[in-house]
XYZ file of C-alpha atoms in Angstrom:
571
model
C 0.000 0.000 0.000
C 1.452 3.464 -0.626
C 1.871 5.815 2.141
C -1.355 7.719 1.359
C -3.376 5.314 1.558
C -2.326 4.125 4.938
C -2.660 7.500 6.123
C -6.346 7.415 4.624
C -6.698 3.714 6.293
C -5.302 4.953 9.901
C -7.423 8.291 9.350
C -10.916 5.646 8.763
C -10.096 3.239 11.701
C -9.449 6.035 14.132
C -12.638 7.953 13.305
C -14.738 5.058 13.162
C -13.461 3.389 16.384
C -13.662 7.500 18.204
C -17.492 7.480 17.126
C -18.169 3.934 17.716
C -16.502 3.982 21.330
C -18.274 7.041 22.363
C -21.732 6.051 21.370
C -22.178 2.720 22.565
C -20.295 4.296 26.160
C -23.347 7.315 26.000
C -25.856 4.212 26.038
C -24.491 2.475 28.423
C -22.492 -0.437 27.005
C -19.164 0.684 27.669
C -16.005 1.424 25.453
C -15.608 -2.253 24.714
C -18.407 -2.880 22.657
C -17.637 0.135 20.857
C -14.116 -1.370 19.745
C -15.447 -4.403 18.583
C -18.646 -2.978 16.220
C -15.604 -0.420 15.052
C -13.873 -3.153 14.329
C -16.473 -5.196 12.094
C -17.165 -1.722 10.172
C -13.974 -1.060 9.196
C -12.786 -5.093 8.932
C -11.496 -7.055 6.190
C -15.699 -8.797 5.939
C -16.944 -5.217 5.428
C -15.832 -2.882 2.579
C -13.036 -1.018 3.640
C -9.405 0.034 3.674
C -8.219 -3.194 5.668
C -6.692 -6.107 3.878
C -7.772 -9.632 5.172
C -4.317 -10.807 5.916
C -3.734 -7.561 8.393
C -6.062 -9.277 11.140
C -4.010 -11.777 12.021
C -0.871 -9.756 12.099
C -3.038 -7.395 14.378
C -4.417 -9.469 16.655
C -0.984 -10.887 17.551
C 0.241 -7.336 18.058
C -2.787 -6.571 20.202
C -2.785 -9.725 22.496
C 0.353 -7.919 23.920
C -2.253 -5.487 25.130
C -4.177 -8.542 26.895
C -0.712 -9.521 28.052
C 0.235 -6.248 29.594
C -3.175 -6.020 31.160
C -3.229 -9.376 33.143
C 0.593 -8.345 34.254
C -0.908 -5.113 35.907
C -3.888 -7.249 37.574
C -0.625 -9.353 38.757
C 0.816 -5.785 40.389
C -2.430 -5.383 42.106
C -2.085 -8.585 43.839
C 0.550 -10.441 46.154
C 1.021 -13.909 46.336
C -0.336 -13.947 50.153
C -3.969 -12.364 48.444
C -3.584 -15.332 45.382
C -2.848 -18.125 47.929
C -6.217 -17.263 49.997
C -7.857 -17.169 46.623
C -6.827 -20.948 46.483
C -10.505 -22.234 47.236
C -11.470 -20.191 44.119
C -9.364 -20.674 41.982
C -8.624 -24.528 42.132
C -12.191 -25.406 43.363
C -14.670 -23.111 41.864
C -12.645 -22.802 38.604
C -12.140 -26.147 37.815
C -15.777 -27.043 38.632
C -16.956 -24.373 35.905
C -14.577 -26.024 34.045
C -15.349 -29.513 34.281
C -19.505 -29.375 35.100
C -20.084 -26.501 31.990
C -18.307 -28.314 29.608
C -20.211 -31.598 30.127
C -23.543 -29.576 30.173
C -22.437 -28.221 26.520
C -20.884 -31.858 25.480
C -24.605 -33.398 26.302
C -26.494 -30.729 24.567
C -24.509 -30.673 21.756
C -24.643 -34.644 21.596
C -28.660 -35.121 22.283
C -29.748 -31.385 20.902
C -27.257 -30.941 17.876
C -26.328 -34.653 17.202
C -22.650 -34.582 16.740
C -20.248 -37.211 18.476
C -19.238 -37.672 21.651
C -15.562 -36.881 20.723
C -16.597 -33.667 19.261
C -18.932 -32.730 21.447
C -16.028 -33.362 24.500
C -14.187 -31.025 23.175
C -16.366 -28.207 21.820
C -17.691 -27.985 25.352
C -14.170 -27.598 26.841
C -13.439 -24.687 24.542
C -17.330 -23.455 25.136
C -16.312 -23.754 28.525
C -13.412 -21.119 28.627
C -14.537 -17.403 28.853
C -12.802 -14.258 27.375
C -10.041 -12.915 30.176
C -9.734 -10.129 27.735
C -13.138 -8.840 27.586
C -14.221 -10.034 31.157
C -11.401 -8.541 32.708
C -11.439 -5.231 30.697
C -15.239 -4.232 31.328
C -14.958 -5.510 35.219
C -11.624 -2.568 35.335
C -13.905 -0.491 32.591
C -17.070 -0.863 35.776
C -14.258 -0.416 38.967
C -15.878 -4.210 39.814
C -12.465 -5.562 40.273
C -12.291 -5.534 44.160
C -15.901 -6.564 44.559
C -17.030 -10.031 45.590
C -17.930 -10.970 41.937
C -15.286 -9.788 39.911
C -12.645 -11.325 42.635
C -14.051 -14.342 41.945
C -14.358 -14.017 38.182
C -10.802 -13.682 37.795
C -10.190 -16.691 40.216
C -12.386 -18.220 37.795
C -10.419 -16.794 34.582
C -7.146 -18.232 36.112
C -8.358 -21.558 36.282
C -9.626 -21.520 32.768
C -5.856 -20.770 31.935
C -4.488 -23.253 33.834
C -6.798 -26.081 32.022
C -5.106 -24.989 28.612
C -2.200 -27.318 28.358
C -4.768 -30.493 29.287
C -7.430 -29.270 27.112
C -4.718 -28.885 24.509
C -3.281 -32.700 25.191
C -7.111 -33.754 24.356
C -7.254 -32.808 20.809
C -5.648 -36.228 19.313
C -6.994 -38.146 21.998
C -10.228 -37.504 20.638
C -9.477 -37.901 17.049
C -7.341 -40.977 17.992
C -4.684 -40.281 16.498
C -2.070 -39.704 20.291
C 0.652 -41.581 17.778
C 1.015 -39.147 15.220
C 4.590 -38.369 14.762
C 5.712 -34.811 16.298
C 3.294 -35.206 19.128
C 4.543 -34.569 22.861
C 4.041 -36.915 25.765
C 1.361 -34.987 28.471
C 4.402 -36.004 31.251
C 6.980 -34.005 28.618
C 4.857 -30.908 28.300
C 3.852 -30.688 32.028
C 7.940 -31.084 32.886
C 8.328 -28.103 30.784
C 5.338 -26.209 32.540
C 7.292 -26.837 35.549
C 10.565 -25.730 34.414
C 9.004 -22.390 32.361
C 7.403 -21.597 35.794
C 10.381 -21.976 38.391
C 12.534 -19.695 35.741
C 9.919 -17.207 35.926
C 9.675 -17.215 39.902
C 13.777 -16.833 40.132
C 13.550 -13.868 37.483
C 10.364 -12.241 39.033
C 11.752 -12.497 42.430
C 14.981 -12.016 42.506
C 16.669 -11.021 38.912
C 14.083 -8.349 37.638
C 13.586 -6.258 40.612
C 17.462 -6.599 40.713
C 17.937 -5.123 37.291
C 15.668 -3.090 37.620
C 16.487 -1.341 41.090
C 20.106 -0.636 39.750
C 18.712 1.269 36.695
C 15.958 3.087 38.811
C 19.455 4.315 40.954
C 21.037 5.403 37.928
C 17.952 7.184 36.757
C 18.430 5.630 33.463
C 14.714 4.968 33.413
C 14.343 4.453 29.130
C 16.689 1.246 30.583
C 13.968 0.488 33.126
C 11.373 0.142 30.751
C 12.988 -2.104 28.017
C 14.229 -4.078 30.279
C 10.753 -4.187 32.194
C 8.765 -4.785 28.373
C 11.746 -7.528 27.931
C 11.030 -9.272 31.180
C 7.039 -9.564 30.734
C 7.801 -10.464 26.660
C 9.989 -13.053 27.839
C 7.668 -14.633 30.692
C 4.635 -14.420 28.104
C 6.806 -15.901 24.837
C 7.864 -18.718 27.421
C 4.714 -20.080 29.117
C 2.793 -19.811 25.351
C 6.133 -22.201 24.199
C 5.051 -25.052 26.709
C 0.900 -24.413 25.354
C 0.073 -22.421 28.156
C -1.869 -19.083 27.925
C 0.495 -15.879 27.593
C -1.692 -14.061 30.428
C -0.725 -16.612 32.871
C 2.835 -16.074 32.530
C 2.983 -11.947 32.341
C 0.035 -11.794 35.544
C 2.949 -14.414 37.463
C 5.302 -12.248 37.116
C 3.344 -9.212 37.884
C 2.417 -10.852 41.257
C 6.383 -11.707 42.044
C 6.695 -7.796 41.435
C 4.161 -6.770 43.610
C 5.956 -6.688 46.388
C 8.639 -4.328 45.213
C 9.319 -0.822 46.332
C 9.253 -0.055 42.520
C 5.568 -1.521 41.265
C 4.076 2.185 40.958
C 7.177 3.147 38.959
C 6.648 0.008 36.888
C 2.603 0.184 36.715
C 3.531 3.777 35.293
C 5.826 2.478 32.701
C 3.043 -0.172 31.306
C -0.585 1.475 31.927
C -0.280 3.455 28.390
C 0.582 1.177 26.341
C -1.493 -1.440 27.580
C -4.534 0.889 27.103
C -3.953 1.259 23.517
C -2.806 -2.124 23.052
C -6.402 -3.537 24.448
C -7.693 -1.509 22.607
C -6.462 -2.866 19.358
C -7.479 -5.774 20.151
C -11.097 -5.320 20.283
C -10.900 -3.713 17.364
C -9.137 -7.133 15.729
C -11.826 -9.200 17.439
C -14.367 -7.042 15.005
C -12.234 -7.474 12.258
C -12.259 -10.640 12.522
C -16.377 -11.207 12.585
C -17.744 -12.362 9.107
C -20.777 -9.670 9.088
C -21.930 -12.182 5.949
C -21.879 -15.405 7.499
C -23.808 -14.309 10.414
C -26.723 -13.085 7.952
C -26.583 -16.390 6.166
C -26.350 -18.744 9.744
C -28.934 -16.321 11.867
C -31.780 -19.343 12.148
C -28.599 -21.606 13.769
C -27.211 -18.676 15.984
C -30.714 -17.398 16.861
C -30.836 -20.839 19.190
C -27.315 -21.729 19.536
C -25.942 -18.387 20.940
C -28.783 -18.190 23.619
C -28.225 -21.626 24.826
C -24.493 -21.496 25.199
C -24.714 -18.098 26.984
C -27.820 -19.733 29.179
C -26.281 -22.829 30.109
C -22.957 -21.028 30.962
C -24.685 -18.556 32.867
C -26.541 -21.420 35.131
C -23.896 -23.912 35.726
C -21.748 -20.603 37.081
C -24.518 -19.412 39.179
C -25.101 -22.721 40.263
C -21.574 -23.514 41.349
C -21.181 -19.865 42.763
C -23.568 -20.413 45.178
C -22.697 -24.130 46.686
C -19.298 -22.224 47.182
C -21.399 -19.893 49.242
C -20.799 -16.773 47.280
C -23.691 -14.324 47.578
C -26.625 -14.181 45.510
C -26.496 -10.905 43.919
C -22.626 -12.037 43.339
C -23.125 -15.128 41.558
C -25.740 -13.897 39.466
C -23.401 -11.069 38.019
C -20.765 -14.127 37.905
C -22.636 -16.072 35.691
C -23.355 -13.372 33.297
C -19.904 -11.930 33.054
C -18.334 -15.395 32.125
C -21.566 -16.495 29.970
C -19.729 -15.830 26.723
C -16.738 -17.959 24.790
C -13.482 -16.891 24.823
C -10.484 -16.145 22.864
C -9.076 -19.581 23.108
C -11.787 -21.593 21.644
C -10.556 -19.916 18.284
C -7.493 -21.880 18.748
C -9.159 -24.710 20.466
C -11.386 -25.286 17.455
C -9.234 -24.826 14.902
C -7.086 -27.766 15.998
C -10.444 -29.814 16.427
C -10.790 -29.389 12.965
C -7.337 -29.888 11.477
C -7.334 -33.282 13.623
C -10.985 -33.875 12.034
C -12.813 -33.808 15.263
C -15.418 -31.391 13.486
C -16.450 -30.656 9.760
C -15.586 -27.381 7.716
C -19.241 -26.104 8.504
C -19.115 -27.095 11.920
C -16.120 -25.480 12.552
C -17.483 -22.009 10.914
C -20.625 -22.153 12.836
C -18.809 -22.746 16.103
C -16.625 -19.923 15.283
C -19.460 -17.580 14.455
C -21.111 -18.401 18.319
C -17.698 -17.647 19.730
C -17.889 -13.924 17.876
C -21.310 -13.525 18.419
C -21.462 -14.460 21.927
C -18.178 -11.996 22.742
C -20.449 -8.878 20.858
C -23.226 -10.238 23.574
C -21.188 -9.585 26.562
C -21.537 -6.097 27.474
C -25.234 -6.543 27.104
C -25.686 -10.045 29.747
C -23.000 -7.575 31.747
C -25.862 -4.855 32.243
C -28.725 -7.728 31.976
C -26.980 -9.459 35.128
C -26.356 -6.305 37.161
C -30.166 -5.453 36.834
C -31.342 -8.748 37.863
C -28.890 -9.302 40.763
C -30.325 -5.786 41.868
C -33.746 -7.086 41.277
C -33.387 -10.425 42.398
C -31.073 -10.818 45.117
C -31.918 -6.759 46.757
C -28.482 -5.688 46.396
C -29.376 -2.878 49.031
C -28.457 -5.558 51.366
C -25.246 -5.627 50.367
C -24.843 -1.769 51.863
C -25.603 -0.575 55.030
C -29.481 -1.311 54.892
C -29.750 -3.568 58.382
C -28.237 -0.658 60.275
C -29.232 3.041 58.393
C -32.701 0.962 58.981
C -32.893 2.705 62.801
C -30.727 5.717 62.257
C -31.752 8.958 61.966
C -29.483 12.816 61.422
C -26.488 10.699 61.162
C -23.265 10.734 59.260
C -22.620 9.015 55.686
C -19.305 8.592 55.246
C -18.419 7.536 51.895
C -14.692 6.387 51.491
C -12.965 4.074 54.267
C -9.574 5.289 53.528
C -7.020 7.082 56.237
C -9.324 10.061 56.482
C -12.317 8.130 56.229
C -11.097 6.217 58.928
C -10.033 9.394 61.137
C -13.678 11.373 60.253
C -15.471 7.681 61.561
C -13.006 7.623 64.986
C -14.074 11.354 66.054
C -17.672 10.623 65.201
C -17.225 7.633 67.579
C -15.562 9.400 70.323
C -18.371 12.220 70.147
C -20.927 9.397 70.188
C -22.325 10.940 66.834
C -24.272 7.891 64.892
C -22.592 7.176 61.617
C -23.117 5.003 58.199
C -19.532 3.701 56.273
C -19.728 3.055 52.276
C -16.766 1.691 51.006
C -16.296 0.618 47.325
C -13.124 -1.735 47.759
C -14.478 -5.312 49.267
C -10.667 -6.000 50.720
C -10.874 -2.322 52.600
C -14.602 -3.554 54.029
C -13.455 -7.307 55.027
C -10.404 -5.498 56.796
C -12.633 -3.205 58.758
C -15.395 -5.626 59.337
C -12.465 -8.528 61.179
C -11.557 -4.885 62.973
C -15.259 -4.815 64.368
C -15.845 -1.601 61.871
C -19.120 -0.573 60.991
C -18.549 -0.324 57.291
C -20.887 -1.953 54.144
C -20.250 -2.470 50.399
C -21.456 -0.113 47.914
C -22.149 2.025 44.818
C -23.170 5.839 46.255
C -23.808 6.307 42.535
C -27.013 3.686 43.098
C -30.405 5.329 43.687
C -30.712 1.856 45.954
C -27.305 2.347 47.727
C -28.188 5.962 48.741
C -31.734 5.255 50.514
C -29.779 1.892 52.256
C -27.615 4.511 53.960
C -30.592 6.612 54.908
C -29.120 9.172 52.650
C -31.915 11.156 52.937
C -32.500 11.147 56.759
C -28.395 11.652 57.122
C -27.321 15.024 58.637
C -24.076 15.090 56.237
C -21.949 13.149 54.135
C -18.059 13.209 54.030
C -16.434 12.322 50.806
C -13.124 10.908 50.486
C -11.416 9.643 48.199
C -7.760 9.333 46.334
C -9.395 9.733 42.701
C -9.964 13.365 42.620
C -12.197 13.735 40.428
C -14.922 10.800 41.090
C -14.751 12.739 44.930
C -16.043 15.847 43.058
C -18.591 14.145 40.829
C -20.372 12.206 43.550
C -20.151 15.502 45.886
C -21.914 17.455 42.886
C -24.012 14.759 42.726
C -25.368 14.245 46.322
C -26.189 18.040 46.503
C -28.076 18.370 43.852
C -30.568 15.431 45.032
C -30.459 16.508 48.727
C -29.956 19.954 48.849
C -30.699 19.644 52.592
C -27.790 17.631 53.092
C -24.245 19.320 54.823
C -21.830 17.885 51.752
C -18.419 17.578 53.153
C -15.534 16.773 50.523
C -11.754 16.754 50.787
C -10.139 18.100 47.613
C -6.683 18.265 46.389
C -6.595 21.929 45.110
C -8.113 25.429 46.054
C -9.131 25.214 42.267
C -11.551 22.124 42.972
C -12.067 23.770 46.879
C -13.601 26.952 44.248
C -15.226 24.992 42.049
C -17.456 23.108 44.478
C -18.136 26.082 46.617
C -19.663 28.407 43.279
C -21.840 25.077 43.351
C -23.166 25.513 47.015
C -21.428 22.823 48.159
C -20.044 25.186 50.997
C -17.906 22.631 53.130
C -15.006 22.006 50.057
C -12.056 22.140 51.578
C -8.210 21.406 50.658
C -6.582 18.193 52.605
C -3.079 19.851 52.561
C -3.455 23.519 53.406
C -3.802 23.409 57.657
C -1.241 20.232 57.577
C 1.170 22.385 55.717
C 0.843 25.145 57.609
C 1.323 23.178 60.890
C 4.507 21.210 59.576
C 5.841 24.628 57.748
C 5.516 25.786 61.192
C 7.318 23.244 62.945
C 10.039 23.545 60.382
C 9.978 27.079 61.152
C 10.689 26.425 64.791
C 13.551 24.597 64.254
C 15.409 26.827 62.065
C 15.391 29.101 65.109
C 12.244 31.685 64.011
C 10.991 32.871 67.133
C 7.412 31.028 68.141
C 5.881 34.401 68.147
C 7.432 34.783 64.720
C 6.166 31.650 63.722
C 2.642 32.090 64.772
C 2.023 35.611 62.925
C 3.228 34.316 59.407
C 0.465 31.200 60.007
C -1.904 33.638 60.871
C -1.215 36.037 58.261
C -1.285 33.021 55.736
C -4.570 32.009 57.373
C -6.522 35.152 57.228
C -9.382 35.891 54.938
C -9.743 31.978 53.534
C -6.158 32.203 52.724
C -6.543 34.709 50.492
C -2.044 35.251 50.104
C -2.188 31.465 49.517
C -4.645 31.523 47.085
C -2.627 34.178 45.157
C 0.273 32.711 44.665
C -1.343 29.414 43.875
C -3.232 31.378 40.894
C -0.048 32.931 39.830
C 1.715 29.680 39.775
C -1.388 28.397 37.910
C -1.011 30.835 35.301
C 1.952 30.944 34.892
């Protein structure tokens, strides 16, 4: 192609996927659905500027995305908060394994009439869920911490893990375990072994070596290649020995999760695994056949809804005999309803061994598509019946707002929240906690805290706390700008309500107060002063001395302050 026209080709995609993203976020959908629809409009199935044979090459530059992403989930979590996870992971996983993909195997042998053989191993890859997607709207929602998205990825893990068997299936079930170039199961799983000690020795010890001298030297373009290399390497090596790549890179992540230098090295991925991810929605449209979906529509019209149902069932099932909560295991089973990535792979081996025919294999790649285009919408079908079904006021604090009356919501559990709930104990003042983080709330409750799970954005949530009978709220919160939002928010539907808020600026303290909310204040102003003081003291500036330049600085809403924070502004 000449240069032009891949300038006109980049021009297309971007615009497309820009429009696409922001309308399907407007209704609701979220970004992700938006990649994918701009990525059958402008694919290789549609007329457009994309060649066919650029999909592939693509989507194997966009799984680093994926890759990246599962490393950062890894950052997030230490092997201590992985090893309690144990009961999910290795029990509830491999039961949704292992119970949904003999639920599909029977339906497709008594309801579809293929063979057993097939059957076996279309349900295993039916089975396995998209980490991508799953995990990309559950960050895309802030659902990661909660009950059900902890769980989903417990359950996403386990899926990975079942890759390399899965994989050692395929010429069981076409019979054919002594073709030549095939690899004993005890050969492979040696090499699993050996591909995941040299990943623990470089994760713990090597990598945060490397990368703690460079970090010293401040030679931090070093840092990052040799950070890229490390989670290349660990992904390259683990999809060698027929494991998933997302396994290895979120391993690794975990081993660095520990280190002094994981916000440095967060920093250094987050924007190009953004971008990446988002390429490869965009390949996952490209690589829909708009056409064969028209011509199939009477097949997927009843096989889509029954894969997505029976998924959705067994999970929900399973869920709850490992005594997660209703609400919970509803949203479980409607995040992980759809097929995932791997059963492209899965299925095209099935049908290179001969397992399934040339139409069966296009059909049960056009449920795989169609099912991953479904997901956003079971996402938003689950939340609304878990909120409908299973009250999921109760999972806020309903049982003890019930009896309260001018009390305090504070929304936030972090240090300050923390502080603001301690003096409303000691002053005997009645108060409701809402934290968002489920680790922050199981922390407080084993600390005999008073604080409950939940959304302030939800109409539901906000009448659980007795929002409306409340005296004030105090908002807290690291992320700025949702703090500012949800303090906008909760004075314009109770304008009775005393809205207290902690900003980071005088800007945002300015901003809030031209809104009526009257009790904005700055977090760092009086602590500066007092330490500025101190400091003050013990460079030998008489106290007297001291105390007249904090009062000064003080005076009239700190009015000198505020100056010379706009001229710095401006400037």
């Amino acid at each position: 192609m000449e240069l032009s026209s891949i300038l006109l080709a980049i021009v297309i995609i971007l615009a497309a996927t820009a429009l696409c993203v922001a309308l399907f976020d407007r209704l609701g959908f979220g970004s992700i659905l938006g990649f994918i629809v701009a990525g059958v409009l402008i694919g290789p199935h549609t007329p457009g500027p994309v060649p066919v044979h650029a999909v592939e090459e693509l989507q194997s530059i966009a799984e680093l995305g994926v890759v990246l992403f599962m490393f950062t989930v890894g950052l997030e979590l230490r092997p201590g908060k992985v090893w309690a996870m144990r009961r999910l992971i290795f029990g509830l996983g491999s039961a949704q394994m292992l119970v949904s993909a003999a639920a599909l195997a029977l339906y497709l042998v008594l309801l579809v009439g293929i063979s057993w053989e097939a059957a076996t191993l279309v349900g295993l890859a039916f089975a396995m869920s998209s980490t991508a997607i799953v995990m990309g709207t559950l960050s895309e929602r802030g659902e990661l911490a909660s009950e059900h998205g902890r769980t989903t990825f417990a359950i996403l893990m386990a899926q990975d893990m079942w890759v390399v068997p899965v994989m050692a299936l395929v010429p069981v079930l076409a019979h054919t375990t002594g073709a030549a170039g095939s690899t004993p199961l005890w050969q492979t799983l040696l090499m699993v072994v050996g591909v995941i000690g040299g990943i623990l020795i470089v994760g713990r010890w090597l990598l945060p070596a490397a990368l703690g001298y460079f970090a010293g030297q401040r030679q931090m373009d070093a840092f990052g290649l040799v950070l890229f290399l490390g989670v290349i390497l660990a992904a390259w090596a683990v999809d060698k020995v027929g494991i998933s790549m997302t396994l290895g890179a979120f391993l690794l992540g975990m081993l660095l999760s520990a280190s002094d230098l994981r916000y440095q090295i967060e920093a250094s991925v987050t924007p190009f695994k953004q971008s990446l991810m988002g390429l490869f929605f965009i390949a996952v449209g490209m690589s829909i056949d708009v056409g064969a979906i028209l011509r199939d529509w009477d097949a997927l019209l009843v096989q889509v809804p029954a894969v997505l149902a029976l998924k959705a069932l067994v999970l929900i099932g399973l869920a709850l005999a490992f005594g997660i909560g209703r609400a919970a295991a509803i949203r479980i089973g409607f995040y992980l309803s759809q097929v995932g990535e791997f059963a492209f792979v899965l299925l095209g081996a099935a049908a290179v061994a001969g397992l399934i025919s040339s139409n069966g294999h296009t059909l049960a790649m056009l449920v795989v598509a169609v099912s991953m285009i479904a997901t956003p919408l079971m996402v938003k079908a689950g939340a609304a019946l878990s909120g409908r079904l299973a009250g999921a006021a109760r999972d806020t604090a309903a049982d003890l707002s019930a009896d309260l009356e001018r009390h305090v919501v504070i929304i936030g559990y972090d240090e300050v929240g923390q502080l603001i709930a301690l003096m409303l104990e000691r002053a005997n003042i009645p108060y409701v906690a809402v934290e968002r983080d489920l680790v922050i709330v199981e922390r407080a409750k084993r600390a005999g805290r008073q604080v409950y799970l939940g959304n302030m954005y939800s109409p539901a949530t906000q009448a659980a706390a007795g929002v409306g009978k409340a005296t004030a709220v105090y908002v807290t919160s690291h992320d700025n700008q949702a703090a500012k939002a949800l303090a906008v928010t909760l004075h314009q539907l109770y304008p009775q309500l005393d809205v207290y808020v902690r900003m980071r600026t005088l800007r945002d303290q300015d901003e809030l107060v031209s809104k009526g909310i009257k009790h904005a204040a700055t977090s760092y102003i009086e602590s500066t002063l007092s330490r500025g003081g101190e400091l003050l003291k013990n460079l030998g500036v008489p106290e007297t001395e001291v105390d007249e330049v904090v009062g000064t600085l003080r005076k009239e809403n700190y009015s000198s302050v505020r100056a010379a924070y706009v001229d710095v502004a401006s400037g």
